[in-house]
Short mmCIF file of C-alpha atoms and ligand atoms in Angstrom, two decimals:
data_model
loop_
_atom_site.label_atom_id
_atom_site.label_comp_id
_atom_site.label_asym_id
_atom_site.label_seq_id
_atom_site.Cartn_x
_atom_site.Cartn_y
_atom_site.Cartn_z
CA MET A 1 -65.72 30.45 -23.84
CA SER A 2 -66.21 27.00 -22.30
CA LYS A 3 -63.81 25.44 -19.78
CA SER A 4 -62.90 22.45 -21.94
CA THR A 5 -61.73 24.47 -24.92
CA GLY A 6 -59.58 26.63 -22.58
CA CYS A 7 -57.89 23.56 -21.19
CA CYS A 8 -57.40 22.17 -24.65
CA ARG A 9 -55.78 25.38 -25.76
CA ASP A 10 -53.32 25.35 -22.83
CA PHE A 11 -52.34 21.87 -23.84
CA LEU A 12 -51.83 22.90 -27.47
CA HIS A 13 -49.71 25.85 -26.32
CA TYR A 14 -47.65 23.54 -24.18
CA VAL A 15 -47.00 21.06 -26.96
CA PHE A 16 -46.78 23.21 -30.04
CA ASP A 17 -45.40 26.61 -28.93
CA TYR A 18 -41.99 26.69 -30.45
CA GLU A 19 -39.31 28.40 -28.36
CA THR A 20 -36.35 29.81 -30.19
CA PRO A 21 -33.50 31.71 -28.51
CA LYS A 22 -33.29 35.38 -29.29
CA THR A 23 -30.03 37.20 -28.77
CA LEU A 24 -30.31 39.83 -26.07
CA VAL A 25 -27.22 41.98 -25.76
CA ILE A 26 -26.60 43.37 -22.26
CA PRO A 27 -24.17 46.27 -22.46
CA SER A 28 -23.01 45.94 -18.87
CA ILE A 29 -19.40 45.59 -17.75
CA ARG A 30 -20.42 43.80 -14.58
CA VAL A 31 -22.49 41.09 -16.25
CA GLY A 32 -19.86 40.74 -18.95
CA PHE A 33 -17.16 40.38 -16.32
CA VAL A 34 -19.07 37.64 -14.47
CA PHE A 35 -19.57 35.80 -17.76
CA ARG A 36 -15.91 35.98 -18.83
CA PHE A 37 -14.64 35.22 -15.35
CA THR A 38 -16.77 32.06 -15.11
CA GLN A 39 -15.56 31.02 -18.54
CA LEU A 40 -11.99 31.55 -17.42
CA LEU A 41 -12.57 29.37 -14.36
CA VAL A 42 -13.83 26.51 -16.52
CA VAL A 43 -10.87 26.79 -18.87
CA LEU A 44 -8.42 26.92 -15.95
CA TYR A 45 -10.05 23.84 -14.44
CA THR A 46 -9.76 22.01 -17.75
CA VAL A 47 -6.14 22.92 -18.41
CA GLY A 48 -4.79 23.05 -14.87
CA TYR A 49 -6.56 20.28 -13.03
CA VAL A 50 -7.80 17.85 -15.70
CA CYS A 51 -4.77 18.05 -17.99
CA VAL A 52 -1.79 18.96 -15.81
CA VAL A 53 -2.63 17.53 -12.39
CA GLN A 54 -4.86 14.55 -13.24
CA LYS A 55 -3.23 13.85 -16.61
CA ALA A 56 -6.66 12.74 -17.80
CA TYR A 57 -5.40 12.59 -21.38
CA GLN A 58 -3.44 9.44 -20.51
CA GLU A 59 -4.25 5.77 -20.58
CA THR A 60 -2.95 4.00 -17.45
CA ASP A 61 -1.66 0.54 -16.61
CA SER A 62 -0.62 -1.13 -13.32
CA VAL A 63 2.76 -2.61 -12.75
CA VAL A 64 3.48 -6.35 -13.02
CA SER A 65 6.68 -7.32 -11.27
CA THR A 66 8.95 -9.96 -9.85
CA VAL A 67 11.52 -9.74 -7.08
CA THR A 68 14.52 -11.82 -6.06
CA THR A 69 16.80 -11.05 -3.14
CA LYS A 70 20.21 -12.11 -1.94
CA VAL A 71 21.63 -11.32 1.49
CA LYS A 72 25.36 -11.23 2.24
CA GLY A 73 27.32 -11.04 5.49
CA PHE A 74 28.94 -13.04 8.27
CA ALA A 75 28.63 -13.12 12.02
CA PHE A 76 30.55 -14.71 14.85
CA THR A 77 28.92 -15.40 18.19
CA ASN A 78 30.63 -16.30 21.43
CA ILE A 79 28.23 -16.34 24.34
CA SER A 80 28.34 -18.38 27.52
CA ASP A 81 25.49 -20.85 26.89
CA MET A 82 26.50 -21.74 23.33
CA GLU A 83 29.72 -22.87 21.68
CA PRO A 84 31.57 -20.20 19.68
CA ARG A 85 29.94 -20.22 16.32
CA PHE A 86 30.37 -18.75 12.86
CA TRP A 87 27.23 -17.85 10.92
CA ASP A 88 26.86 -17.36 7.19
CA VAL A 89 23.94 -16.88 4.82
CA ALA A 90 22.92 -20.53 4.85
CA ASP A 91 22.53 -20.35 8.65
CA TYR A 92 20.58 -17.16 9.13
CA ILE A 93 18.38 -16.82 6.00
CA ILE A 94 15.27 -18.99 6.32
CA PRO A 95 14.14 -20.29 3.86
CA PRO A 96 17.31 -20.10 1.74
CA GLN A 97 15.51 -18.94 -1.41
CA GLY A 98 15.00 -15.19 -1.37
CA ASP A 99 11.86 -13.90 -3.05
CA HIS A 100 9.76 -10.85 -2.34
CA SER A 101 9.90 -11.74 1.35
CA PHE A 102 13.02 -12.84 3.20
CA PHE A 103 13.76 -13.53 6.83
CA VAL A 104 16.98 -12.63 8.62
CA LEU A 105 17.60 -14.45 11.88
CA THR A 106 18.74 -12.05 14.60
CA ASN A 107 18.10 -13.80 17.89
CA LEU A 108 17.35 -17.35 18.94
CA VAL A 109 16.82 -19.91 21.65
CA MET A 110 18.65 -23.11 20.77
CA THR A 111 17.82 -26.45 22.40
CA PRO A 112 20.38 -29.02 21.21
CA GLY A 113 20.31 -32.80 21.63
CA GLN A 114 16.56 -33.40 21.86
CA THR A 115 15.48 -37.04 21.60
CA GLN A 116 12.12 -38.79 21.81
CA SER A 117 12.06 -39.63 25.52
CA ARG A 118 10.42 -38.79 28.84
CA CYS A 119 11.05 -35.77 31.01
CA ALA A 120 9.37 -33.62 33.64
CA GLU A 121 7.13 -30.79 32.30
CA LEU A 122 8.10 -27.16 32.75
CA PRO A 123 6.60 -26.00 36.03
CA ASN A 124 3.40 -23.95 35.93
CA PRO A 125 0.17 -24.19 37.98
CA SER A 126 -1.40 -26.88 35.75
CA THR A 127 1.66 -29.14 35.59
CA THR A 128 2.95 -29.18 39.17
CA CYS A 129 1.99 -32.24 41.18
CA VAL A 130 2.41 -33.84 44.55
CA ASP A 131 2.18 -37.50 43.57
CA ASP A 132 1.26 -39.69 40.59
CA CYS A 133 -2.48 -39.30 41.29
CA ASP A 134 -2.28 -35.66 40.06
CA CYS A 135 -1.11 -36.70 36.62
CA VAL A 136 -3.64 -38.35 34.29
CA GLU A 137 -1.97 -40.81 31.93
CA GLY A 138 -2.55 -39.98 28.24
CA TYR A 139 -3.75 -36.43 28.88
CA ASP A 140 -2.43 -34.10 26.20
CA ASP A 141 -2.76 -30.38 26.72
CA PRO A 142 -2.17 -28.53 23.43
CA ARG A 143 -0.46 -25.77 25.41
CA GLY A 144 1.76 -28.29 27.18
CA ASN A 145 4.84 -29.98 25.79
CA GLY A 146 3.85 -33.63 25.45
CA ILE A 147 1.66 -36.56 26.38
CA ARG A 148 1.51 -37.30 30.12
CA THR A 149 2.84 -40.65 31.27
CA GLY A 150 1.00 -40.60 34.59
CA LEU A 151 4.09 -40.16 36.72
CA CYS A 152 5.04 -37.25 38.96
CA GLU A 153 8.75 -36.51 38.72
CA ASN A 154 11.27 -34.07 40.21
CA TYR A 155 11.70 -31.10 37.89
CA SER A 156 14.23 -29.61 40.29
CA SER A 157 15.12 -30.28 43.88
CA THR A 158 12.13 -28.21 45.04
CA VAL A 159 9.47 -28.62 42.32
CA LYS A 160 7.71 -31.78 41.12
CA THR A 161 5.85 -31.83 37.78
CA CYS A 162 4.04 -34.40 35.65
CA GLU A 163 6.28 -36.39 33.35
CA VAL A 164 5.60 -36.21 29.59
CA LEU A 165 6.57 -38.17 26.51
CA SER A 166 8.13 -35.57 24.23
CA TRP A 167 11.29 -34.28 22.57
CA CYS A 168 13.46 -34.01 25.67
CA PRO A 169 15.10 -31.96 27.10
CA LEU A 170 12.29 -29.39 26.75
CA GLU A 171 12.92 -25.93 25.40
CA ILE A 172 13.10 -23.17 28.00
CA ASP A 173 12.31 -20.10 25.91
CA ALA A 174 12.60 -17.67 28.82
CA ASN A 175 16.32 -17.88 28.00
CA LEU A 176 15.98 -15.43 25.09
CA PRO A 177 19.08 -13.20 25.06
CA LYS A 178 18.28 -9.58 25.96
CA ARG A 179 20.81 -8.40 23.38
CA PRO A 180 20.30 -9.83 19.88
CA LEU A 181 22.63 -12.75 19.35
CA LEU A 182 23.35 -11.80 15.75
CA ALA A 183 23.87 -8.11 16.41
CA ALA A 184 26.27 -8.14 13.47
CA ALA A 185 23.28 -8.60 11.16
CA GLU A 186 22.92 -4.83 11.08
CA ASN A 187 25.90 -4.73 8.73
CA PHE A 188 24.56 -7.41 6.35
CA THR A 189 23.59 -6.23 2.89
CA VAL A 190 20.81 -7.33 0.58
CA LEU A 191 20.73 -7.12 -3.19
CA ILE A 192 17.18 -6.65 -4.45
CA LYS A 193 16.58 -7.48 -8.10
CA ASN A 194 13.24 -6.24 -9.35
CA SER A 195 12.03 -6.51 -12.95
CA ILE A 196 8.83 -4.77 -13.90
CA THR A 197 6.64 -4.52 -16.94
CA TYR A 198 3.70 -2.40 -18.00
CA PRO A 199 2.07 -4.88 -20.39
CA LYS A 200 -0.27 -2.38 -22.06
CA PHE A 201 2.64 -0.19 -23.17
CA ASN A 202 5.09 -3.06 -23.70
CA PHE A 203 7.48 -1.31 -21.31
CA HIS A 204 10.11 -3.35 -19.42
CA LYS A 205 12.64 -2.21 -16.93
CA ARG A 206 14.58 -3.42 -13.89
CA ASN A 207 15.91 -1.66 -10.85
CA ILE A 208 19.50 -2.39 -11.91
CA LEU A 209 19.47 0.57 -14.28
CA PRO A 210 21.23 0.46 -17.66
CA HIS A 211 24.08 2.74 -16.55
CA ILE A 212 25.08 0.44 -13.65
CA ASN A 213 28.08 -1.78 -14.40
CA SER A 214 29.30 -4.77 -12.42
CA SER A 215 32.27 -3.01 -10.78
CA TYR A 216 29.92 -0.29 -9.50
CA LEU A 217 27.54 -2.98 -8.24
CA LYS A 218 30.37 -4.59 -6.25
CA THR A 219 31.02 -1.46 -4.21
CA CYS A 220 27.86 0.63 -4.11
CA GLU A 221 25.41 0.96 -1.27
CA TYR A 222 21.97 2.55 -1.33
CA SER A 223 21.55 5.94 0.27
CA ARG A 224 18.57 8.16 -0.45
CA LYS A 225 20.70 11.26 -0.81
CA THR A 226 24.01 10.12 -2.27
CA ASP A 227 23.24 6.91 -4.15
CA PRO A 228 19.51 6.42 -4.79
CA ASP A 229 20.02 4.04 -7.75
CA CYS A 230 22.08 1.34 -6.04
CA PRO A 231 20.01 -1.83 -5.47
CA ILE A 232 22.16 -2.98 -2.52
CA PHE A 233 20.86 -2.04 0.91
CA ARG A 234 22.47 -2.26 4.32
CA LEU A 235 19.94 -3.68 6.77
CA ARG A 236 20.70 -1.08 9.42
CA HIS A 237 20.13 1.66 6.86
CA ILE A 238 16.75 0.16 5.85
CA LEU A 239 15.62 0.18 9.47
CA ALA A 240 16.98 3.66 10.07
CA GLU A 241 14.99 4.97 7.08
CA ALA A 242 11.90 3.36 8.59
CA GLY A 243 12.62 5.12 11.87
CA GLU A 244 13.62 1.97 13.75
CA ASP A 245 16.68 1.02 15.73
CA PHE A 246 18.14 -2.25 14.46
CA GLN A 247 19.38 -3.58 17.80
CA ASP A 248 15.99 -2.82 19.37
CA MET A 249 13.92 -4.53 16.70
CA ALA A 250 16.32 -7.48 16.44
CA VAL A 251 15.61 -8.74 19.97
CA LYS A 252 11.98 -9.78 19.41
CA GLY A 253 11.83 -9.50 15.63
CA GLY A 254 9.28 -7.83 13.39
CA VAL A 255 8.17 -7.21 9.83
CA LEU A 256 9.63 -4.43 7.72
CA GLY A 257 8.32 -3.27 4.35
CA ILE A 258 10.55 -2.22 1.46
CA LEU A 259 8.25 -0.32 -0.88
CA ILE A 260 9.28 0.22 -4.48
CA ASP A 261 7.27 2.83 -6.35
CA TRP A 262 7.42 2.58 -10.14
CA SER A 263 4.92 5.32 -10.99
CA CYS A 264 5.97 6.73 -14.36
CA ASP A 265 4.86 9.19 -17.00
CA LEU A 266 5.81 7.36 -20.20
CA ASP A 267 5.16 10.41 -22.39
CA TRP A 268 8.56 11.57 -21.23
CA TRP A 269 11.94 10.01 -21.91
CA PRO A 270 11.68 6.42 -20.52
CA GLY A 271 15.04 6.86 -18.75
CA LYS A 272 13.21 9.10 -16.30
CA CYS A 273 11.21 6.08 -15.15
CA ARG A 274 13.12 5.02 -12.03
CA PRO A 275 12.21 3.12 -8.88
CA LYS A 276 11.70 5.11 -5.69
CA TYR A 277 12.39 3.24 -2.47
CA THR A 278 10.67 3.87 0.83
CA PHE A 279 10.77 1.84 4.02
CA ARG A 280 8.32 1.38 6.84
CA ARG A 281 7.68 -1.04 9.68
CA LEU A 282 4.58 -3.11 8.93
CA ASP A 283 3.87 -4.87 12.22
CA ASP A 284 2.79 -3.04 15.33
CA LYS A 285 5.90 -1.83 17.11
CA HIS A 286 4.29 -1.31 20.51
CA PRO A 287 1.09 -3.34 20.84
CA ASP A 288 -1.08 -1.43 23.33
CA ASN A 289 -1.02 -4.26 25.83
CA ASN A 290 2.59 -5.26 25.02
CA VAL A 291 1.44 -8.89 24.59
CA ALA A 292 3.05 -11.07 21.89
CA PRO A 293 5.25 -8.44 20.25
CA GLY A 294 7.63 -9.19 17.38
CA TYR A 295 7.96 -12.18 15.10
CA ASN A 296 9.26 -15.69 15.78
CA PHE A 297 8.86 -19.31 14.72
CA ARG A 298 10.47 -22.68 15.41
CA PHE A 299 12.36 -25.09 13.23
CA ALA A 300 14.59 -28.10 13.87
CA LYS A 301 17.62 -29.78 12.35
CA TYR A 302 17.64 -33.58 12.58
CA TYR A 303 20.58 -35.97 12.76
CA LYS A 304 21.44 -39.43 14.04
CA THR A 305 23.93 -40.11 16.84
CA PRO A 306 26.64 -42.74 16.22
CA GLU A 307 24.43 -45.10 18.26
CA GLY A 308 21.65 -44.59 15.69
CA GLU A 309 19.36 -42.54 17.89
CA GLU A 310 17.36 -39.81 16.12
CA THR A 311 18.24 -36.46 17.62
CA ARG A 312 17.38 -32.87 16.76
CA THR A 313 18.41 -29.32 17.50
CA LEU A 314 15.36 -27.14 18.06
CA ILE A 315 15.68 -23.46 17.25
CA LYS A 316 13.17 -20.83 18.18
CA ALA A 317 14.06 -18.12 15.68
CA TYR A 318 13.46 -14.42 16.21
CA GLY A 319 14.22 -12.10 13.35
CA ILE A 320 13.17 -9.47 10.90
CA ARG A 321 11.10 -10.38 7.88
CA PHE A 322 11.54 -7.99 4.99
CA ASP A 323 8.59 -7.75 2.59
CA VAL A 324 9.34 -6.16 -0.76
CA ILE A 325 6.18 -4.50 -2.05
CA VAL A 326 6.17 -3.20 -5.62
CA PHE A 327 3.48 -0.82 -6.83
CA GLY A 328 2.91 1.89 -9.40
CA THR A 329 0.91 2.98 -12.41
CA ALA A 330 2.18 4.30 -15.70
CA GLY A 331 0.38 6.72 -17.98
CA LYS A 332 0.76 7.41 -21.67
CA PHE A 333 -1.18 9.69 -24.05
CA GLY A 334 -4.31 8.05 -25.44
CA ILE A 335 -6.78 9.58 -27.88
CA VAL A 336 -9.90 8.03 -26.31
CA PRO A 337 -9.37 9.29 -22.73
CA THR A 338 -8.37 12.69 -24.17
CA ILE A 339 -11.65 13.09 -26.04
CA VAL A 340 -13.79 11.74 -23.21
CA ASN A 341 -12.21 13.86 -20.47
CA LEU A 342 -11.85 17.02 -22.52
CA GLY A 343 -15.50 16.72 -23.59
CA ALA A 344 -16.64 16.22 -20.02
CA ALA A 345 -14.61 19.18 -18.76
CA LEU A 346 -15.65 21.55 -21.53
CA SER A 347 -19.32 20.68 -21.16
CA PHE A 348 -19.13 22.88 -18.08
CA LEU A 349 -18.87 25.81 -20.50
CA SER A 350 -22.55 25.34 -21.30
CA LEU A 351 -23.32 26.16 -17.66
CA VAL A 352 -21.58 29.53 -17.86
CA PRO A 353 -24.53 31.47 -19.42
CA MET A 354 -26.74 30.18 -16.61
CA VAL A 355 -24.41 31.72 -14.04
CA ALA A 356 -24.33 35.02 -15.95
CA ASP A 357 -28.15 34.98 -16.31
CA TRP A 358 -28.59 34.36 -12.63
CA PHE A 359 -26.26 37.25 -11.81
CA MET A 360 -28.02 39.51 -14.29
CA LEU A 361 -31.51 38.71 -13.00
CA THR A 362 -30.80 38.82 -9.27
CA CYS A 363 -27.84 41.12 -8.53
CA MET A 364 -28.17 43.95 -11.03
CA LYS A 365 -30.11 47.20 -10.42
CA LYS A 366 -31.80 47.00 -13.81
CA ARG A 367 -32.89 43.40 -13.24
CA ASP A 368 -36.58 44.17 -13.84
CA LEU A 369 -35.83 45.60 -17.27
CA TYR A 370 -33.63 42.61 -18.08
CA SER A 371 -36.19 40.07 -16.98
CA ARG A 372 -38.91 41.77 -19.01
CA GLN A 373 -36.69 41.59 -22.08
CA LYS A 374 -35.38 38.11 -21.41
CA VAL A 375 -38.48 36.22 -22.53
CA THR A 376 -40.71 37.65 -25.22
CA TYR A 377 -44.02 36.04 -25.99
CA LEU A 378 -44.69 36.86 -29.60
CA VAL A 379 -48.08 38.52 -29.97
CA GLU A 380 -49.00 38.84 -33.57
CA GLU A 381 -50.35 42.05 -34.93
CA PRO A 382 -54.16 42.00 -35.25
CA GLN A 383 -55.32 40.34 -38.43
CA THR A 384 -58.61 39.28 -39.95
CA GLU A 385 -60.59 36.72 -38.01
CA SER A 386 -60.17 33.88 -40.53
CA ALA A 387 -56.40 34.19 -40.93
CA SER A 388 -55.88 34.30 -37.19
CA MET A 389 -57.87 31.11 -36.66
CA SER A 390 -55.67 29.12 -38.92
CA THR A 391 -52.33 30.08 -37.31
CA THR A 392 -53.12 30.29 -33.63
CA TYR A 393 -55.16 27.96 -31.52
CA GLY A 394 -58.19 30.20 -31.26
CA THR A 395 -59.12 33.74 -30.37
CA GLN A 396 -60.56 35.35 -27.28
C1 NAG B 401 28.82 -2.43 11.72
O1 NAG B 401 29.76 -1.68 10.98
C2 NAG B 401 30.11 -0.45 11.59
C3 NAG B 401 31.02 0.30 10.65
O2 NAG B 401 31.71 -0.52 9.80
C4 NAG B 401 30.77 -0.74 12.93
O3 NAG B 401 31.11 0.48 13.59
C5 NAG B 401 29.78 -1.49 13.81
O4 NAG B 401 30.38 -1.85 15.02
C6 NAG B 401 29.31 -2.75 13.10
N1 NAG B 401 28.25 -3.36 13.88
C7 NAG B 401 28.38 -4.51 14.52
C8 NAG B 401 27.25 -4.94 15.36
O5 NAG B 401 29.37 -5.19 14.42
#
């Protein structure tokens, strides 16, 4: 027999030998148990995890939402360096229109009566001077308060600083009250109106639930335990839920998140789809280096004196910004995800015989017998030379 015909025959065997499964019955409790147990695991995975936990039979959609807010409350302040003053919403909510983010003023530095004029800079190492030669005319330091006039003036009886052209008198923001000026803000309330829709399922809802009537809305107040459906929140309560002390946070300000979770299973009664509120502080409460904590900004109110001089009141505002963040996904039965996910999960069933085979061929005492029986190469009974030639690829 030559080498080339042997090689050719191997190739023919490889291509044309037809393998067909033969049923081999193993009468063994242990192998049978491994097989059924593995099957059970696959079925449990499909039912328990894929269907119940993951709800893979559902189509999902993300929430689309809009928020409006309205704060209510009054405060009265009477401190030494400011005239007694009454505050209402138009004074302490900036800007006045409440959307998904609103700011409540809690502390401030007010500098009234500023006019465009000249005054001595606030003293610090780069602004103090001995005489006019130390002050360069026209020099403007972005961290300073104005454009230098070139003169050296008395800031106080002991300190001389360069004079600047600016809004004078200058703001002295070291005067920030150590107790929040609007401490009463802790008792202010905010009404949050939130309408959501899941466009794919044409589902609409708002956080003022259908069973709420206007007399209830006039008196209710949100509390996670006793009144979780009321859309009116007391600011102190919001901060307490976030683990913050209002009076503490109100001094330097900060950012607080109101999170509304609208995750819903729409296969159930839609009335079960309700908002869940959680609260957390979003800015860093204690920056590691304690530099630039809190939240503040400046704004001014302009007016003209009877003499016609333009004048402004500058306010450096510290306060708490509330960000309303709405999120959620809804799921509803869909035939396509059901088929796809069920098919994918059940295809694991085809791996079960492999596990049982592996167990049978490696862990059983009779594994040699099993492996001999597992694959049978069909050897035909001896026949005449001519018949054999035509059905197999050649004879020895
Ligand atoms: C807020 O209201 C509570 C109870 O009504 C009161 O005890 C508390 O003093 C009020 N807070 C301020 C800062 O006025």
